[in-house]
CSV table of C-alpha atoms in Angstrom, one decimal:
chain,number,residue,atom,x,y,z
K,1,UNK,CA,65.9,69.8,126.9
K,2,UNK,CA,69.4,70.2,128.2
K,3,UNK,CA,71.4,73.2,127.2
K,4,UNK,CA,75.2,73.8,126.8
K,5,UNK,CA,77.4,75.6,129.3
K,6,UNK,CA,77.7,79.3,128.8
K,7,UNK,CA,80.2,80.2,126.1
K,8,UNK,CA,83.5,81.7,126.8
K,9,UNK,CA,82.2,85.1,125.6
K,10,UNK,CA,79.6,84.9,128.3
K,11,UNK,CA,82.3,84.3,130.9
K,12,UNK,CA,84.2,87.4,129.6
K,13,UNK,CA,81.0,89.4,129.7
K,14,UNK,CA,80.4,88.5,133.3
K,15,UNK,CA,83.9,89.3,134.2
K,16,UNK,CA,83.5,92.8,132.7
K,17,UNK,CA,80.4,93.4,134.7
K,18,UNK,CA,82.2,92.3,137.9
K,19,UNK,CA,85.1,94.5,137.0
K,20,UNK,CA,82.7,97.5,137.0
K,21,UNK,CA,81.7,97.0,140.6
K,22,UNK,CA,84.4,98.6,142.6
K,23,UNK,CA,88.1,99.2,143.4
K,24,UNK,CA,90.9,96.7,143.6
K,25,UNK,CA,91.8,96.0,147.2
K,26,UNK,CA,94.5,93.4,146.6
K,27,UNK,CA,94.8,90.0,148.2
K,28,UNK,CA,92.7,90.7,151.2
K,29,UNK,CA,89.4,91.5,149.7
K,30,UNK,CA,86.9,90.9,146.9
K,31,UNK,CA,86.4,94.3,145.3
K,32,UNK,CA,87.6,94.7,141.7
K,33,UNK,CA,88.2,97.6,139.4
K,34,UNK,CA,89.1,98.0,135.7
K,35,UNK,CA,92.0,95.6,136.3
K,36,UNK,CA,89.6,92.8,137.4
K,37,UNK,CA,91.1,90.9,140.3
K,38,UNK,CA,94.7,92.1,139.8
K,39,UNK,CA,96.9,91.6,142.8
K,40,UNK,CA,94.9,88.7,144.2
K,41,UNK,CA,96.0,85.0,144.3
K,42,UNK,CA,93.5,82.2,144.3
K,43,UNK,CA,94.6,79.1,146.1
K,44,UNK,CA,93.3,75.7,144.9
K,45,UNK,CA,93.8,72.4,146.7
K,46,UNK,CA,93.9,69.6,144.2
K,47,UNK,CA,94.7,65.9,144.9
K,48,UNK,CA,97.8,64.3,143.6
K,49,UNK,CA,97.1,63.1,140.0
K,50,UNK,CA,94.0,65.1,139.4
K,51,UNK,CA,95.6,68.0,137.6
K,52,UNK,CA,97.6,66.8,134.5
K,53,UNK,CA,100.3,69.1,133.3
K,54,UNK,CA,98.7,70.2,130.0
K,55,UNK,CA,95.3,70.9,131.5
K,56,UNK,CA,96.9,72.8,134.4
K,57,UNK,CA,99.1,75.0,132.2
K,58,UNK,CA,96.3,76.0,129.9
K,59,UNK,CA,93.8,76.5,132.6
K,60,UNK,CA,96.2,78.7,134.6
K,61,UNK,CA,96.9,80.8,131.5
K,62,UNK,CA,93.2,81.2,130.7
K,63,UNK,CA,92.3,82.1,134.3
K,64,UNK,CA,95.1,84.7,134.7
K,65,UNK,CA,94.3,86.3,131.4
K,66,UNK,CA,90.6,86.6,132.2
K,67,UNK,CA,90.8,87.7,135.8
K,68,UNK,CA,94.3,89.3,136.0
K,69,UNK,CA,94.7,87.4,139.3
K,70,UNK,CA,97.2,84.6,140.0
K,71,UNK,CA,96.3,81.0,140.3
K,72,UNK,CA,98.2,78.7,142.8
K,73,UNK,CA,97.6,75.0,142.8
K,74,UNK,CA,98.7,73.1,146.0
K,75,UNK,CA,98.9,69.4,145.5
K,76,UNK,CA,97.5,67.3,148.3
K,77,UNK,CA,97.8,63.6,149.2
K,78,UNK,CA,94.8,61.3,149.8
K,79,UNK,CA,96.2,59.9,153.0
K,80,UNK,CA,94.9,62.0,155.8
K,81,UNK,CA,93.1,64.5,153.6
K,82,UNK,CA,89.7,64.3,155.3
K,83,UNK,CA,91.1,65.6,158.6
K,84,UNK,CA,93.3,68.1,156.8
K,85,UNK,CA,90.3,69.6,155.0
K,86,UNK,CA,88.1,69.5,158.1
K,87,UNK,CA,90.8,71.5,160.0
K,88,UNK,CA,91.4,74.0,157.2
K,89,UNK,CA,87.7,74.8,156.8
K,90,UNK,CA,87.6,75.8,160.4
K,91,UNK,CA,90.5,78.2,160.2
K,92,UNK,CA,90.5,81.9,159.3
K,93,UNK,CA,92.5,81.5,156.1
K,94,UNK,CA,91.4,78.3,154.3
K,95,UNK,CA,92.3,77.5,150.7
K,96,UNK,CA,89.8,79.2,148.4
K,97,UNK,CA,88.8,76.2,146.2
K,98,UNK,CA,89.1,72.6,147.2
K,99,UNK,CA,88.9,69.3,145.5
K,100,UNK,CA,86.8,67.0,147.7
K,101,UNK,CA,85.8,63.4,147.3
K,102,UNK,CA,82.2,63.1,146.1
K,103,UNK,CA,81.1,60.9,149.0
K,104,UNK,CA,82.9,63.1,151.5
K,105,UNK,CA,81.2,66.3,150.3
K,106,UNK,CA,78.0,66.0,152.5
K,107,UNK,CA,80.1,65.8,155.6
K,108,UNK,CA,82.0,68.9,154.8
K,109,UNK,CA,78.7,70.7,153.9
K,110,UNK,CA,77.1,69.7,157.1
K,111,UNK,CA,79.8,71.5,159.2
K,112,UNK,CA,79.0,74.8,157.4
K,113,UNK,CA,82.5,74.8,155.9
K,114,UNK,CA,81.4,75.0,152.2
K,115,UNK,CA,79.9,78.0,150.4
K,116,UNK,CA,76.5,77.7,148.8
K,117,UNK,CA,77.0,77.5,145.0
K,118,UNK,CA,73.4,77.4,144.0
K,119,UNK,CA,73.8,80.5,141.9
K,120,UNK,CA,76.7,78.9,140.0
K,121,UNK,CA,74.6,75.8,139.4
K,122,UNK,CA,71.8,77.9,137.8
K,123,UNK,CA,74.4,79.7,135.7
K,124,UNK,CA,76.5,76.9,134.2
K,125,UNK,CA,75.2,73.6,135.6
K,126,UNK,CA,71.9,73.1,133.8
K,127,UNK,CA,73.2,70.0,131.9
K,128,UNK,CA,75.5,68.4,134.5
K,129,UNK,CA,74.7,64.7,134.5
K,130,UNK,CA,72.2,64.3,137.3
K,131,UNK,CA,73.8,61.2,138.9
K,132,UNK,CA,77.2,63.0,139.0
K,133,UNK,CA,75.8,66.1,140.6
K,134,UNK,CA,73.9,64.4,143.4
K,135,UNK,CA,76.8,64.3,145.8
K,136,UNK,CA,77.3,68.1,145.4
K,137,UNK,CA,73.8,68.8,146.9
K,138,UNK,CA,73.1,68.8,150.7
K,139,UNK,CA,69.8,69.8,152.3
K,140,UNK,CA,68.6,71.0,148.9
K,141,UNK,CA,71.5,73.4,148.3
K,142,UNK,CA,74.4,73.2,145.9
K,143,UNK,CA,77.6,73.1,148.1
K,144,UNK,CA,80.0,71.9,145.4
K,145,UNK,CA,80.2,71.3,141.7
K,146,UNK,CA,80.8,68.0,139.9
K,147,UNK,CA,84.3,67.8,138.4
K,148,UNK,CA,85.4,64.3,137.3
K,149,UNK,CA,84.4,60.7,138.0
K,150,UNK,CA,85.3,57.0,137.4
K,151,UNK,CA,83.5,53.7,137.7
K,152,UNK,CA,84.2,50.0,137.3
K,153,UNK,CA,84.3,48.1,134.1
K,154,UNK,CA,85.0,44.5,133.1
K,155,UNK,CA,88.6,44.1,132.3
K,156,UNK,CA,89.0,40.9,130.2
K,157,UNK,CA,91.6,38.7,128.6
K,158,UNK,CA,90.9,38.6,124.9
K,159,UNK,CA,93.1,35.4,124.4
K,160,UNK,CA,91.1,33.5,127.0
K,161,UNK,CA,87.8,34.6,125.5
K,162,UNK,CA,89.0,33.6,122.0
K,163,UNK,CA,90.0,30.1,123.3
K,164,UNK,CA,86.4,29.8,124.7
K,165,UNK,CA,85.0,30.6,121.2
K,166,UNK,CA,83.5,33.9,122.3
K,167,UNK,CA,83.4,36.3,119.4
K,168,UNK,CA,81.8,39.4,121.0
K,169,UNK,CA,81.4,41.1,124.4
K,170,UNK,CA,78.1,40.5,126.3
K,171,UNK,CA,75.3,43.1,126.2
K,172,UNK,CA,73.2,41.7,129.0
K,173,UNK,CA,74.0,40.0,132.4
K,174,UNK,CA,72.6,36.7,131.1
K,175,UNK,CA,74.9,36.8,128.1
K,176,UNK,CA,77.8,37.6,130.5
K,177,UNK,CA,77.0,34.5,132.6
K,178,UNK,CA,76.8,32.4,129.5
K,179,UNK,CA,80.3,33.6,128.4
K,180,UNK,CA,81.7,32.8,131.8
K,181,UNK,CA,80.2,29.3,131.6
K,182,UNK,CA,81.9,28.9,128.2
K,183,UNK,CA,85.3,29.9,129.6
K,184,UNK,CA,84.8,27.5,132.5
K,185,UNK,CA,83.9,24.6,130.2
K,186,UNK,CA,86.3,25.2,127.3
K,187,UNK,CA,89.4,26.6,128.9
K,188,UNK,CA,91.7,26.0,131.9
K,189,UNK,CA,91.2,29.6,133.0
K,190,UNK,CA,89.3,30.8,136.0
K,191,UNK,CA,86.3,32.5,134.3
K,192,UNK,CA,86.1,35.5,136.7
K,193,UNK,CA,88.3,36.7,139.6
K,194,UNK,CA,85.9,38.1,142.1
K,195,UNK,CA,86.7,38.0,145.8
K,196,UNK,CA,83.8,37.9,148.3
K,197,UNK,CA,84.2,41.5,149.5
K,198,UNK,CA,84.5,43.6,146.4
K,199,UNK,CA,81.8,45.8,148.1
K,200,UNK,CA,81.9,48.7,145.7
K,201,UNK,CA,80.8,46.3,142.9
K,202,UNK,CA,78.1,45.1,145.3
K,203,UNK,CA,77.0,48.8,145.9
K,204,UNK,CA,76.7,49.2,142.2
K,205,UNK,CA,74.5,46.1,142.0
K,206,UNK,CA,72.4,47.6,144.8
K,207,UNK,CA,72.1,50.9,142.8
K,208,UNK,CA,71.0,48.8,139.8
K,209,UNK,CA,68.2,47.3,141.8
K,210,UNK,CA,67.0,50.8,142.8
K,211,UNK,CA,67.9,50.3,146.4
K,212,UNK,CA,69.9,52.1,149.1
K,213,UNK,CA,72.0,50.8,151.9
K,214,UNK,CA,70.3,52.9,154.5
K,215,UNK,CA,66.8,54.1,155.2
K,216,UNK,CA,65.2,56.9,157.3
K,217,UNK,CA,63.6,55.8,160.6
K,218,UNK,CA,62.1,58.9,162.2
K,219,UNK,CA,64.9,61.4,162.5
K,220,UNK,CA,67.7,59.0,162.1
K,221,UNK,CA,69.2,56.6,159.5
K,222,UNK,CA,69.4,52.9,160.0
K,223,UNK,CA,70.5,49.8,158.0
K,224,UNK,CA,68.5,48.9,154.9
K,225,UNK,CA,70.3,45.6,154.2
K,226,UNK,CA,67.1,43.7,155.0
K,227,UNK,CA,65.4,45.3,152.0
K,228,UNK,CA,64.6,42.5,149.5
K,229,UNK,CA,66.1,44.7,146.7
K,230,UNK,CA,69.4,44.7,148.5
K,231,UNK,CA,69.1,41.0,149.0
K,232,UNK,CA,68.5,40.6,145.2
K,233,UNK,CA,71.7,42.6,144.5
K,234,UNK,CA,73.6,40.3,146.8
K,235,UNK,CA,72.1,37.2,145.1
K,236,UNK,CA,73.4,38.6,141.8
K,237,UNK,CA,76.8,39.1,143.3
K,238,UNK,CA,76.7,35.5,144.5
K,239,UNK,CA,76.0,34.3,140.9
K,240,UNK,CA,79.0,36.2,139.8
K,241,UNK,CA,81.2,35.0,142.6
K,242,UNK,CA,80.4,31.3,141.8
K,243,UNK,CA,82.6,31.6,138.7
K,244,UNK,CA,85.6,32.6,140.8
K,245,UNK,CA,88.1,30.7,143.0
K,246,UNK,CA,88.9,33.9,144.9
K,247,UNK,CA,88.5,33.9,148.7
K,248,UNK,CA,85.1,34.8,150.0
K,249,UNK,CA,86.4,36.7,153.0
K,250,UNK,CA,88.9,39.0,151.2
K,251,UNK,CA,88.5,42.1,149.1
K,252,UNK,CA,90.0,43.0,145.7
K,253,UNK,CA,93.2,44.4,147.2
K,254,UNK,CA,94.0,41.2,149.1
K,255,UNK,CA,95.8,40.2,146.9
K,256,UNK,CA,95.6,42.9,144.2
K,257,UNK,CA,93.2,41.5,141.7
K,258,UNK,CA,95.0,43.0,138.8
K,259,UNK,CA,98.1,41.1,139.7
K,260,UNK,CA,96.2,37.8,139.8
K,261,UNK,CA,94.8,38.7,136.4
K,262,UNK,CA,98.3,39.4,135.1
K,263,UNK,CA,99.2,35.8,135.4
K,264,UNK,CA,97.1,35.2,132.2
K,265,UNK,CA,94.9,32.4,133.5
K,266,UNK,CA,91.8,34.5,134.5
K,267,UNK,CA,89.1,35.4,132.0
K,268,UNK,CA,88.1,38.7,133.5
K,269,UNK,CA,87.8,40.9,136.6
K,270,UNK,CA,85.6,43.8,137.6
K,271,UNK,CA,87.6,46.9,138.5
K,272,UNK,CA,88.8,50.4,137.6
K,273,UNK,CA,90.3,50.9,134.2
K,274,UNK,CA,93.6,52.0,135.7
K,275,UNK,CA,94.0,48.6,137.3
K,276,UNK,CA,95.0,47.3,133.8
K,277,UNK,CA,98.2,49.3,134.3
K,278,UNK,CA,98.9,47.3,137.5
K,279,UNK,CA,98.5,44.1,135.5
K,280,UNK,CA,100.8,45.3,132.8
K,281,UNK,CA,103.4,46.3,135.3
K,282,UNK,CA,103.3,42.8,136.7
K,283,UNK,CA,103.4,41.1,133.3
K,284,UNK,CA,104.2,43.2,130.3
K,285,UNK,CA,103.2,40.4,127.9
K,286,UNK,CA,99.6,40.6,128.9
K,287,UNK,CA,99.1,44.1,127.5
K,288,UNK,CA,98.2,43.0,124.0
K,289,UNK,CA,95.5,40.7,125.4
K,290,UNK,CA,93.6,43.2,127.6
K,291,UNK,CA,90.2,44.5,126.6
K,292,UNK,CA,87.4,46.3,128.4
K,293,UNK,CA,83.6,46.4,128.3
K,294,UNK,CA,80.7,48.0,130.2
K,295,UNK,CA,79.3,45.9,133.0
K,296,UNK,CA,76.1,44.7,131.4
K,297,UNK,CA,72.8,45.0,133.1
K,298,UNK,CA,69.5,43.0,132.9
K,299,UNK,CA,68.7,44.4,129.5
K,300,UNK,CA,70.9,45.6,126.7
K,301,UNK,CA,69.6,49.2,126.8
K,302,UNK,CA,70.6,49.8,130.4
K,303,UNK,CA,74.1,49.0,131.8
K,304,UNK,CA,74.5,47.6,135.3
K,305,UNK,CA,74.4,50.1,138.2
K,306,UNK,CA,77.9,51.3,139.2
K,307,UNK,CA,79.4,53.1,142.1
K,308,UNK,CA,80.6,56.5,140.9
K,309,UNK,CA,83.8,57.5,142.6
K,310,UNK,CA,85.1,61.0,141.9
K,311,UNK,CA,85.7,64.5,142.9
K,312,UNK,CA,83.8,67.7,143.3
K,313,UNK,CA,85.1,71.3,143.4
K,314,UNK,CA,84.0,73.3,146.5
K,315,UNK,CA,84.6,76.8,147.7
K,316,UNK,CA,85.5,77.3,151.3
K,317,UNK,CA,82.8,79.3,153.2
K,318,UNK,CA,85.6,81.2,154.9
K,319,UNK,CA,87.4,82.2,151.7
K,320,UNK,CA,87.5,86.0,151.3
K,321,UNK,CA,87.6,85.5,147.5
K,322,UNK,CA,84.1,84.1,146.8
K,323,UNK,CA,83.6,85.8,143.5
K,324,UNK,CA,87.1,85.0,142.2
K,325,UNK,CA,86.6,81.4,143.2
K,326,UNK,CA,83.4,81.2,141.2
K,327,UNK,CA,85.2,82.7,138.2
K,328,UNK,CA,87.8,79.9,138.5
K,329,UNK,CA,85.0,77.3,138.5
K,330,UNK,CA,83.3,78.8,135.5
K,331,UNK,CA,86.5,78.4,133.6
K,332,UNK,CA,87.6,75.0,135.0
K,333,UNK,CA,84.2,73.5,134.5
K,334,UNK,CA,83.6,74.9,131.0
K,335,UNK,CA,83.2,72.5,128.1
K,336,UNK,CA,86.8,73.3,127.0
K,337,UNK,CA,88.5,72.4,130.2
K,338,UNK,CA,86.2,69.6,131.2
K,339,UNK,CA,86.8,68.1,127.8
K,340,UNK,CA,90.5,68.6,128.0
K,341,UNK,CA,90.7,66.9,131.5
K,342,UNK,CA,88.7,63.9,130.2
K,343,UNK,CA,91.0,63.6,127.3
K,344,UNK,CA,94.2,63.9,129.2
K,345,UNK,CA,93.3,62.0,132.4
K,346,UNK,CA,90.8,59.5,130.9
K,347,UNK,CA,88.1,60.4,133.5
K,348,UNK,CA,84.3,60.8,133.1
K,349,UNK,CA,83.4,64.4,132.6
K,350,UNK,CA,80.4,66.1,134.3
K,351,UNK,CA,78.3,66.1,131.2
K,352,UNK,CA,77.3,63.3,128.9
K,353,UNK,CA,77.9,65.5,125.8
K,354,UNK,CA,81.6,65.7,126.6
K,355,UNK,CA,82.2,61.9,126.7
K,356,UNK,CA,83.4,62.1,123.0
K,357,UNK,CA,86.7,63.3,124.5
K,358,UNK,CA,87.3,59.8,125.8
K,359,UNK,CA,87.6,58.1,122.4
K,360,UNK,CA,91.3,57.4,122.7
K,361,UNK,CA,90.9,55.7,126.1
K,362,UNK,CA,89.2,52.3,125.7
K,363,UNK,CA,88.8,51.8,129.5
K,364,UNK,CA,87.0,55.2,129.8
K,365,UNK,CA,84.9,54.4,126.7
K,366,UNK,CA,83.7,51.3,128.5
K,367,UNK,CA,83.0,53.1,131.8
K,368,UNK,CA,81.1,56.1,130.3
K,369,UNK,CA,77.8,54.4,129.3
K,370,UNK,CA,77.1,53.4,133.0
K,371,UNK,CA,77.8,56.9,134.5
K,372,UNK,CA,74.3,58.3,133.9
K,373,UNK,CA,72.7,55.4,135.8
K,374,UNK,CA,75.3,55.2,138.5
K,375,UNK,CA,75.3,56.4,142.1
K,376,UNK,CA,77.2,56.4,145.3
K,377,UNK,CA,77.1,55.2,148.9
K,378,UNK,CA,74.5,57.0,151.0
K,379,UNK,CA,75.2,60.7,150.8
K,380,UNK,CA,74.8,61.5,154.5
K,381,UNK,CA,77.5,62.6,156.9
K,382,UNK,CA,76.9,59.6,159.2
K,383,UNK,CA,77.9,57.1,156.5
K,384,UNK,CA,81.7,57.5,156.8
K,385,UNK,CA,81.8,55.6,160.1
K,386,UNK,CA,80.1,52.6,158.4
K,387,UNK,CA,83.0,52.1,156.1
K,388,UNK,CA,85.6,51.9,158.9
K,389,UNK,CA,87.4,48.6,159.3
K,390,UNK,CA,86.0,46.1,160.0
K,391,UNK,CA,83.4,47.1,157.4
K,392,UNK,CA,80.1,45.3,158.3
K,393,UNK,CA,79.0,45.4,154.7
K,394,UNK,CA,81.9,43.1,153.9
K,395,UNK,CA,80.9,40.8,156.7
K,396,UNK,CA,77.4,40.7,155.3
K,397,UNK,CA,78.6,39.7,151.9
K,398,UNK,CA,80.9,36.9,153.2
K,399,UNK,CA,78.1,35.5,155.3
K,400,UNK,CA,75.8,35.3,152.3
K,401,UNK,CA,78.5,33.7,150.1
K,402,UNK,CA,79.1,31.1,152.9
K,403,UNK,CA,75.4,30.0,153.0
K,404,UNK,CA,73.4,32.5,155.0
K,405,UNK,CA,70.3,34.0,153.3
K,406,UNK,CA,70.6,37.8,152.7
K,407,UNK,CA,68.0,38.3,155.4
K,408,UNK,CA,69.9,36.3,157.9
K,409,UNK,CA,73.2,38.0,157.1
K,410,UNK,CA,71.6,41.4,157.3
K,411,UNK,CA,70.3,40.6,160.8
K,412,UNK,CA,73.8,39.7,161.9
K,413,UNK,CA,75.3,43.1,161.1
K,414,UNK,CA,72.5,45.6,161.3
K,415,UNK,CA,73.0,46.4,165.0
K,416,UNK,CA,76.6,47.4,164.2
K,417,UNK,CA,75.6,49.5,161.2
K,418,UNK,CA,72.9,51.3,163.3
K,419,UNK,CA,75.5,51.9,166.0
K,420,UNK,CA,77.8,53.5,163.6
K,421,UNK,CA,75.1,55.5,161.9
K,422,UNK,CA,74.2,56.9,165.3
K,423,UNK,CA,77.7,58.3,165.8
K,424,UNK,CA,78.0,62.1,165.5
K,425,UNK,CA,79.6,63.2,162.3
């Protein structure tokens, strides 16, 4: 059975035991005395938008009260962040705690730049959702902690669905296809806007088939696109795409799918919940017609596989404040603050039991059921090069949609994928 995170009193007790260990040597060391970590400042790099004001204010107050140290958040931009983090981790004075993208975590861990947090996992992470924690583990060790996540949902136009006579949202993939057929037959709307290269949705379908995009060949990784399970995922994608007039050689950002949806003549699209805001910005009138539901899977009891995008918290191996950093994580990842972040930012928390905090956010409510069965792109340092433009996975998808069999399309791109996987990380 899963158990709850340690209670706040447990955190306080641990802080008291740490405080008894030694004398306070200020900002340059880790020893503490009766005043805890007084005189030290913990620096946390967090991405723009990740730390909402209410959560940040309350967390800072709780951290400073418990540790007597100061907490300094430094907001970072996503553009160029991978190189910035890589550089900082190699320097003598890195930030103490860093928000890192979940799929990027293995690459940072492989360089030796992240501290081993296995002891923290055993202390407070017994009931982290397994699928959400996978990206924090590298070579069997816990090099980060799962923080927050998001995944794709179906964003639909209630008015179009009503015109088609559809009274409820689908619970299975087959029901979804029947609904799309009804929209096609009974309305003038495009049933589904799905461009040919929405490859994160395809990755989710692959996860749903129990497959991976790479496989081990001796001591190296190679393309696994020829796997029949991957081919099955692509065939499902092709069934979806048949309901769309979107180009087969473009992705969801070319043009922005939410802006296409905003025109009011599209039944649904598959995307992130926040994309509804993009649609509303383009056409305020559509706001009242927007609804959300979980991407349905083969059976009603199991949603479709989804790509889990999100962030982990990591501690720099070069930080001189390892224990203070862990105290921060114990507080930030506690039920109280994980729940508060989910409520304020509408993101999936690291534990299923905290999903009740999403009740006021319909997009997040739709996303949450799929999280436990979700996954990511391959969690290996070598994977990053595969996604570089031109992305061969996208080329594979377009080839299938234009008539190639999945096996033929895989053969066309596997040499390029293998070449990229062979690059040093």
